[in-house]
mmCIF file of C-alpha atoms and ligand atoms in Angstrom:
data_model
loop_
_atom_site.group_PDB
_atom_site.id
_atom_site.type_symbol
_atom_site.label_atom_id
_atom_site.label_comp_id
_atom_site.label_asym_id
_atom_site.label_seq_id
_atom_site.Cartn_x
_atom_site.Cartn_y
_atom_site.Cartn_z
ATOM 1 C CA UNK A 1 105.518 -15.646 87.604
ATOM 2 C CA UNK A 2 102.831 -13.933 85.322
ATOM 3 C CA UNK A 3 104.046 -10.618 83.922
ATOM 4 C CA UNK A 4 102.439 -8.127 86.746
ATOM 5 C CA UNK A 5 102.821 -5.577 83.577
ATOM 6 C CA UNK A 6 99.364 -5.064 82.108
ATOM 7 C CA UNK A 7 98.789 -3.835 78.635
ATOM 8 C CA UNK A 8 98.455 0.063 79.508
ATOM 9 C CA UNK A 9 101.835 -0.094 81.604
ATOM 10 C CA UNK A 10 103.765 -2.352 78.867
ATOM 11 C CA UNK A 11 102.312 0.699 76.111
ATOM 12 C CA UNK A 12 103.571 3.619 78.866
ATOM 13 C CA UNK A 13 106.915 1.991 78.962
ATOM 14 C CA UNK A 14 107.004 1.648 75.185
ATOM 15 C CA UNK A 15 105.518 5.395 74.516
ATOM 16 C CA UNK A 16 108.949 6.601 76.615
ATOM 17 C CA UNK A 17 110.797 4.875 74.599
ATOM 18 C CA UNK A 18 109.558 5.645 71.252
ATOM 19 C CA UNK A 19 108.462 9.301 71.883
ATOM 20 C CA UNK A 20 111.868 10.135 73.426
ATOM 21 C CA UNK A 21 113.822 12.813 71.652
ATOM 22 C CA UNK A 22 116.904 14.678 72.520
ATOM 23 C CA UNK A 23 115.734 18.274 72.805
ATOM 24 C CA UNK A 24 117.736 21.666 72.028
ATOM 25 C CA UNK A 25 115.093 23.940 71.397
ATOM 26 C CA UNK A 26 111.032 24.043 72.276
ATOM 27 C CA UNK A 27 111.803 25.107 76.188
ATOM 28 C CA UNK A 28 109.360 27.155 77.749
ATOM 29 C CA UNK A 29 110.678 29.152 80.829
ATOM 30 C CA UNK A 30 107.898 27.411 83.191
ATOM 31 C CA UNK A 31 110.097 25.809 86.730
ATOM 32 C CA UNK A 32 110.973 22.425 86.939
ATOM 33 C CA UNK A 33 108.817 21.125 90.079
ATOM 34 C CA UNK A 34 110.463 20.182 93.066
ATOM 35 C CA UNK A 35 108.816 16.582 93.145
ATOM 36 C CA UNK A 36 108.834 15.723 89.336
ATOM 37 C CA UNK A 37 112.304 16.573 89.833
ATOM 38 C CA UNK A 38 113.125 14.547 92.790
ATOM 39 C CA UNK A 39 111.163 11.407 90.947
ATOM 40 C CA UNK A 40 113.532 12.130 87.661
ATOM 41 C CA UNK A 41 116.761 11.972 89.731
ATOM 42 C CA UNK A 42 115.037 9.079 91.810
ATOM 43 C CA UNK A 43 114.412 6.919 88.659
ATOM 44 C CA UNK A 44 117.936 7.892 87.500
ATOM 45 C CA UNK A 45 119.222 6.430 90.360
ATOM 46 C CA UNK A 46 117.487 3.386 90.363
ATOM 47 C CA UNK A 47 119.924 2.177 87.446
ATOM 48 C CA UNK A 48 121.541 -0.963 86.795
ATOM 49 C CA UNK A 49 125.176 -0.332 87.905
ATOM 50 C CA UNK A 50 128.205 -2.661 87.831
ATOM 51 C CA UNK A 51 128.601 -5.079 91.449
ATOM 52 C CA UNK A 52 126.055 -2.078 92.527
ATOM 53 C CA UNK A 53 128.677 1.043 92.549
ATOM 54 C CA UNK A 54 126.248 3.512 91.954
ATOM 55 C CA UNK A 55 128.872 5.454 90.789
ATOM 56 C CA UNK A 56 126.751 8.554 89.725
ATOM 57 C CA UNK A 57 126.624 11.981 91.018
ATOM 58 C CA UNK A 58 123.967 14.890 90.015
ATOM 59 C CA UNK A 59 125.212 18.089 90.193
ATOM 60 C CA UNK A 60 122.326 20.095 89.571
ATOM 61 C CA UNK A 61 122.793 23.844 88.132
ATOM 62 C CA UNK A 62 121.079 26.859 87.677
ATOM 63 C CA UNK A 63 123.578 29.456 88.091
ATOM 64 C CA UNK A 64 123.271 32.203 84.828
ATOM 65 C CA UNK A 65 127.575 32.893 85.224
ATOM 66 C CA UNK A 66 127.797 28.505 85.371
ATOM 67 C CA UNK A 67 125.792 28.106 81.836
ATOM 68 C CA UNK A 68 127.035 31.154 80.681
ATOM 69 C CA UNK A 69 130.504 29.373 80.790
ATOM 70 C CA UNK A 70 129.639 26.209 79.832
ATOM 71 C CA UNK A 71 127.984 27.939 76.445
ATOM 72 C CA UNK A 72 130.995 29.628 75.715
ATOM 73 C CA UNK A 73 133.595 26.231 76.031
ATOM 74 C CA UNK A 74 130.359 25.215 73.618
ATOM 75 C CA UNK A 75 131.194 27.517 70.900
ATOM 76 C CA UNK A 76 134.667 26.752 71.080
ATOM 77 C CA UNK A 77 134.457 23.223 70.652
ATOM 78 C CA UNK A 78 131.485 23.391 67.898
ATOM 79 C CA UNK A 79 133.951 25.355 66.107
ATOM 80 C CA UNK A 80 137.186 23.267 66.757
ATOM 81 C CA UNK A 81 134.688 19.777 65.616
ATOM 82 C CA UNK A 82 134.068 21.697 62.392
ATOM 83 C CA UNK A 83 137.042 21.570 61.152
ATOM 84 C CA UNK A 84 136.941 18.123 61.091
ATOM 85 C CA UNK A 85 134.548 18.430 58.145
ATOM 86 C CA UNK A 86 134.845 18.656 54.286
ATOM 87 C CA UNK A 87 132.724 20.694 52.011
ATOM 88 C CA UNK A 88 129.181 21.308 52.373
ATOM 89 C CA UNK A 89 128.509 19.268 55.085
ATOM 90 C CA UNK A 90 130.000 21.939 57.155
ATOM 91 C CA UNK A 91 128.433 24.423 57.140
ATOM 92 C CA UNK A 92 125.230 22.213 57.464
ATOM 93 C CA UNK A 93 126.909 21.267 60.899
ATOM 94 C CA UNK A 94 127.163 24.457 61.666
ATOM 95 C CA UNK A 95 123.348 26.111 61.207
ATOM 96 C CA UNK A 96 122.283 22.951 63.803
ATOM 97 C CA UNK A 97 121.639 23.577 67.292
ATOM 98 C CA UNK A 98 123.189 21.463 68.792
ATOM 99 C CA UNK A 99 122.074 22.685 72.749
ATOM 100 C CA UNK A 100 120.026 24.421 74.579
ATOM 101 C CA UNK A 101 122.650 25.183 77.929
ATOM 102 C CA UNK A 102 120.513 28.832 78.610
ATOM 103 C CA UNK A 103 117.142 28.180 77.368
ATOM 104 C CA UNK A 104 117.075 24.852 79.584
ATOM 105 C CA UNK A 105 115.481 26.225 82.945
ATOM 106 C CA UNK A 106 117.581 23.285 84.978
ATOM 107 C CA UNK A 107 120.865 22.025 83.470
ATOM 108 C CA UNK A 108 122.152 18.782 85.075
ATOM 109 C CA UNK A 109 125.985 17.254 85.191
ATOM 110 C CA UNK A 110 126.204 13.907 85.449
ATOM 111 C CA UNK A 111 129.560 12.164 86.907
ATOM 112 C CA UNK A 112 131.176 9.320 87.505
ATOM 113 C CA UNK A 113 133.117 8.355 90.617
ATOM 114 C CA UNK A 114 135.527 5.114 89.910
ATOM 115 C CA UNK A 115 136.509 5.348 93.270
ATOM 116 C CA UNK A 116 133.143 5.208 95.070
ATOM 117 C CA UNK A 117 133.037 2.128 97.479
ATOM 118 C CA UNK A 118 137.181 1.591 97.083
ATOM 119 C CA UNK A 119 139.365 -0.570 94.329
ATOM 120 C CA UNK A 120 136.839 -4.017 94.324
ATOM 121 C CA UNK A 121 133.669 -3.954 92.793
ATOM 122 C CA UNK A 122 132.245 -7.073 91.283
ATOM 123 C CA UNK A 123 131.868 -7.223 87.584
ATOM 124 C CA UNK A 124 134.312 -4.663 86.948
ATOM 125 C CA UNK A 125 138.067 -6.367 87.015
ATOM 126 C CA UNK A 126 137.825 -7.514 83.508
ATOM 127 C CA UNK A 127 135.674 -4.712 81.695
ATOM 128 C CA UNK A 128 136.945 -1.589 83.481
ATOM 129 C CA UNK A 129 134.287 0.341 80.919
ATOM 130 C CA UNK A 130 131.186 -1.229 83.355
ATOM 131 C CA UNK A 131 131.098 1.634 85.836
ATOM 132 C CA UNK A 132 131.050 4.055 83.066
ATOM 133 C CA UNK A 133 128.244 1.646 81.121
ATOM 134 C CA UNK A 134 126.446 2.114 84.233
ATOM 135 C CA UNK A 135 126.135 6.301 84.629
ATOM 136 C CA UNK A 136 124.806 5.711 80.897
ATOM 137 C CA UNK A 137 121.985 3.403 81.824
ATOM 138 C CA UNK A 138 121.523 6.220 84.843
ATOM 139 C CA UNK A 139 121.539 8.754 82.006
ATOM 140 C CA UNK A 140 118.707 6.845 79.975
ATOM 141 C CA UNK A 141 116.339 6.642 82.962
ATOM 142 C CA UNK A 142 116.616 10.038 83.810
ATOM 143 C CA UNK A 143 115.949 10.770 79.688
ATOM 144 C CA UNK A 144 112.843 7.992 80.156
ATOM 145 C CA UNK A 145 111.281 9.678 83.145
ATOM 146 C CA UNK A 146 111.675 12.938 82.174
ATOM 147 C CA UNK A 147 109.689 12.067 78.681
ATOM 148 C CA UNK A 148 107.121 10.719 80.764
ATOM 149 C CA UNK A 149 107.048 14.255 82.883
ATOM 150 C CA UNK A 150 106.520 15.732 79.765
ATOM 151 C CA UNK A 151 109.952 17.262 80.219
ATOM 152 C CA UNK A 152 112.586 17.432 77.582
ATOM 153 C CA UNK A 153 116.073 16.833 77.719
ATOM 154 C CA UNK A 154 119.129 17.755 75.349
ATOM 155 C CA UNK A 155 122.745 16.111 76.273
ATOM 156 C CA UNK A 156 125.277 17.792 74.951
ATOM 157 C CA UNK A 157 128.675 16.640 74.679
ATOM 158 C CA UNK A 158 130.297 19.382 72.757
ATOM 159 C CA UNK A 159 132.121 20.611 75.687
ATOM 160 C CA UNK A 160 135.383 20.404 77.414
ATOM 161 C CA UNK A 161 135.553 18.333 80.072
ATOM 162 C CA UNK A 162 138.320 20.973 81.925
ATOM 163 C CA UNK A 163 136.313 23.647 81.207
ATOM 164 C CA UNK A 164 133.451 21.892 83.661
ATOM 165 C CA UNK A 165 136.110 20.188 85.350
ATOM 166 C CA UNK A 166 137.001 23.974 86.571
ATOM 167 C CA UNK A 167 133.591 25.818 86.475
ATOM 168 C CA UNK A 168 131.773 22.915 88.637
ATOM 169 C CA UNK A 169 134.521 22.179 90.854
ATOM 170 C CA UNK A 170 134.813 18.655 90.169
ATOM 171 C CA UNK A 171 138.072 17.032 91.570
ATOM 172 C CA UNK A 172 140.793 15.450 89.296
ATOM 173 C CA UNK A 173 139.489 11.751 89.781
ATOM 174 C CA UNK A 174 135.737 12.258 89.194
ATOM 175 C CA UNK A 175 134.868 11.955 85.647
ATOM 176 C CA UNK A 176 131.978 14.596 83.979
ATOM 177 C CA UNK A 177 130.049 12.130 81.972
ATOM 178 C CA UNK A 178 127.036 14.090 80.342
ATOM 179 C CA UNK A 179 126.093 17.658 80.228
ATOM 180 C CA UNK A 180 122.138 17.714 80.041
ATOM 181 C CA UNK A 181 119.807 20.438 79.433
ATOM 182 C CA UNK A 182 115.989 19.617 81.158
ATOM 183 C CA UNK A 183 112.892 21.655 80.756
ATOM 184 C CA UNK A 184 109.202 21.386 79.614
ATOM 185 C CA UNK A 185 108.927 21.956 75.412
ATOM 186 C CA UNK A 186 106.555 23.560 73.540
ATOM 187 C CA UNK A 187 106.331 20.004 71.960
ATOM 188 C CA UNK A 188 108.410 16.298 71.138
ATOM 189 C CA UNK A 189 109.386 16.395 68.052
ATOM 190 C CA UNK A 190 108.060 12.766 66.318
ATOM 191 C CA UNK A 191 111.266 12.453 64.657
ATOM 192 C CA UNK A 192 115.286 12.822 65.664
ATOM 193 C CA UNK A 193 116.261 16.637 64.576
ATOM 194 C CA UNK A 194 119.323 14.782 62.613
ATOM 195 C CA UNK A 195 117.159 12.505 60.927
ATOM 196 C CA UNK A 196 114.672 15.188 59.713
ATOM 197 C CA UNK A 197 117.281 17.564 58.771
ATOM 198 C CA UNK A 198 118.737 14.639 56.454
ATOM 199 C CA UNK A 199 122.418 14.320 58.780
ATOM 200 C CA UNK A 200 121.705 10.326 59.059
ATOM 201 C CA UNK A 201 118.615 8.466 58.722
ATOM 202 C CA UNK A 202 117.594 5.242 61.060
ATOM 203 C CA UNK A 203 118.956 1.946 60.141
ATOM 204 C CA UNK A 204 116.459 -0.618 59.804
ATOM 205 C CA UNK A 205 116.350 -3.003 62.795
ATOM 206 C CA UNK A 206 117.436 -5.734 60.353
ATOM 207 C CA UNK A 207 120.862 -4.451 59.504
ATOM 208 C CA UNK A 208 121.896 -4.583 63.387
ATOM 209 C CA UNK A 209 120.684 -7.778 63.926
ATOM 210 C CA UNK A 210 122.960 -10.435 64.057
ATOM 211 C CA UNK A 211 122.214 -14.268 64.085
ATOM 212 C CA UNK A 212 124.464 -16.425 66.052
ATOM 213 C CA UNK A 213 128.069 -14.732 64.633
ATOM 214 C CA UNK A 214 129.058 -11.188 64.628
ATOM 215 C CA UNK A 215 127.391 -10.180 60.759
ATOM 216 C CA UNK A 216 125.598 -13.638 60.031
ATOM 217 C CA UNK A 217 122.475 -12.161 58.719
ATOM 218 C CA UNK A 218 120.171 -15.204 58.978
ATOM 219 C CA UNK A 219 120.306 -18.833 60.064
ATOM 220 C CA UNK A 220 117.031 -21.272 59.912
ATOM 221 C CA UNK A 221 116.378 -21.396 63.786
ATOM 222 C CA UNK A 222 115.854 -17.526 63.602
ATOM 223 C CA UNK A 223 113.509 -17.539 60.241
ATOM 224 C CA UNK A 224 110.581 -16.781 62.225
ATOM 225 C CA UNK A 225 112.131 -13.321 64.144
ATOM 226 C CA UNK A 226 114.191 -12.026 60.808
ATOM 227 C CA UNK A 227 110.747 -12.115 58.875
ATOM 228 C CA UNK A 228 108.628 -10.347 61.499
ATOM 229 C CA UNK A 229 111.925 -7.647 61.981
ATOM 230 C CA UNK A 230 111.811 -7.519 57.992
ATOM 231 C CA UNK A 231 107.940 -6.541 57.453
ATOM 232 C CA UNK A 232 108.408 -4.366 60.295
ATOM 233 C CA UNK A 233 105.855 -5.814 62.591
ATOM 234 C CA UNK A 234 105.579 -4.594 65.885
ATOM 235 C CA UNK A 235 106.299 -6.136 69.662
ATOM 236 C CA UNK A 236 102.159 -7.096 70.032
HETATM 237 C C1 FMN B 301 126.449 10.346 74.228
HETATM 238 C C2 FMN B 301 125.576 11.314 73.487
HETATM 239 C C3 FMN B 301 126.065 12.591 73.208
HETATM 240 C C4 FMN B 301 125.265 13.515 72.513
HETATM 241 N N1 FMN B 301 125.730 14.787 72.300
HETATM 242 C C5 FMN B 301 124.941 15.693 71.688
HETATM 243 C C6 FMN B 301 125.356 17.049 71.506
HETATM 244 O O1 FMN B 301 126.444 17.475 71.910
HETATM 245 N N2 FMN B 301 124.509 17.904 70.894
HETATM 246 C C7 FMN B 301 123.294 17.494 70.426
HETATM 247 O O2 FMN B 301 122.565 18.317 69.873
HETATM 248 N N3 FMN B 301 122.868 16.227 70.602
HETATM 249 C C8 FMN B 301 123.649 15.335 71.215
HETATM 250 N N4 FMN B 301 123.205 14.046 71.413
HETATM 251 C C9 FMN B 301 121.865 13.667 70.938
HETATM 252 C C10 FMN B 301 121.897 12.842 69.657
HETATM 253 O O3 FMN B 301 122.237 13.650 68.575
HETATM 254 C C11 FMN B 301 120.509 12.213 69.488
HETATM 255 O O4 FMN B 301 120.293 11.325 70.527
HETATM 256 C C12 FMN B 301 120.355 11.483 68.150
HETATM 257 O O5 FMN B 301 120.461 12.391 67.092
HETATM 258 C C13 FMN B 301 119.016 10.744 68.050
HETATM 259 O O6 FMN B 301 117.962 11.622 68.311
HETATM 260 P P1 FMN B 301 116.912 11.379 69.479
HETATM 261 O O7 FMN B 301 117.674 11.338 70.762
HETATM 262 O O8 FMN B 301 115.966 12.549 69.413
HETATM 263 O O9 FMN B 301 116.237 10.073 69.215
HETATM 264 C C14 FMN B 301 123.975 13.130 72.097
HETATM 265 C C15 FMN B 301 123.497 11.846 72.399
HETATM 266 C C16 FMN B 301 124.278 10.951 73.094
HETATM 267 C C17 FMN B 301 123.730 9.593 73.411
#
């Protein structure tokens, strides 16, 4: 078959990608519309998912008293990570922000269900991980179509799971996977906030491509695709 993806739609697909950015500050108040929101959750659940389990829910939230909570088990736990850190570095982690749970207009928990369709799903007996792999890949289409909507979103994972466990009323066996904060921005920024503020920088495509063996770095059949990866040439 011909690729039915023309030029324009291959660069729209690759803009998403590119220009996506996790977002904790930039939110304007302005509503989340009810369609661009049912086409975000629609293209989230349009996922790849392990022997098809779909094993997402959306619990969407605008309660003030919910994110007010959820904030608070925030503070806690940014406080309880730092003192995981040494030195300087600390209190560099803590001047980030690191959410945006009440500035968000539309804050969305995402679960997963192991249970959904009973104990056999295909694909998942060896790799018990899959059904969780798959509320990720749910996770990045919601991110994609929301960039596209011009609508940023923030996940934040800084939380305790029993605190949302308890203020969401999820039951014991349901599992709260991400905790994301949507809402039109002010603007994207071009660059990961972590990156810019000198936390971690990219790693070049090169040093997480592998050739054949787990940390072979070249091999002759794959000249061709290390030099274009090296010189940083692009997909066209
Ligand atoms: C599983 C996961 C958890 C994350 N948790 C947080 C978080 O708690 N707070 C935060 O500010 N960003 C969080 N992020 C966003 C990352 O910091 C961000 O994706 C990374 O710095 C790269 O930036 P970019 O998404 O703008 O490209 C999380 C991202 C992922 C995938």
């Amino acid at each position: 078959m011909e690729n039915d993806f023309n030029k324009e739609e291959k660069n729209g697909l690759y803009k998403a990608i590119f220009s996506r950015r996790d977002v904790r500050s930039n939110f304007i108040s302005k509503d989340i519309n009810t369609k661009v929101l049912t086409r975000i959750l629609r293209a989230a659940h349009h996922a790849p998912s392990v022997g098809f389990s779909q094993p997402w829910n959306f619990i969407l939230i605008k309660n003030h008293d919910t994110k007010k909570t959820v904030k608070e088990s925030f503070k806690k736990e940014k406080q309880k990570a730092a003192k995981e850190i040494d030195g300087s570095k600390k209190s560099k982690y803590l001047s980030f922000k690191l959410e945006g749970i009440l500035e968000s207009p539309l804050n969305i928990c995402v679960t997963y269900d192991p249970s959904k369709f009973g104990p056999f799903i295909i694909g998942k007996s060896s790799v018990p991980n899959t059904g969780l792999y798959s509320v990720c890949c749910a996770i990045q289409n919601l991110w994609l179509a929301s960039r596209t909507e011009g609508i940023g979103v923030g996940w934040v994972s800084i939380l305790s799971n029993d605190v949302l466990r308890k203020v969401l009323k999820i039951p014991d066996h349901i599992i709260p996977v991400a905790y994301l904060c949507l809402g039109y921005v002010y603007e994207f920024s071009s660059r990961p906030d972590l990156e810019k503020a000198k936390w971690l920088s990219r790693l070049s495509l090169d040093e997480v491509v592998f050739y054949e063996e787990w940390d072979k770095k070249q091999s002759p059949q794959w000249n061709e695709i290390k030099n274009m990866i090296k010189a940083n040439l692009d997909y066209a």
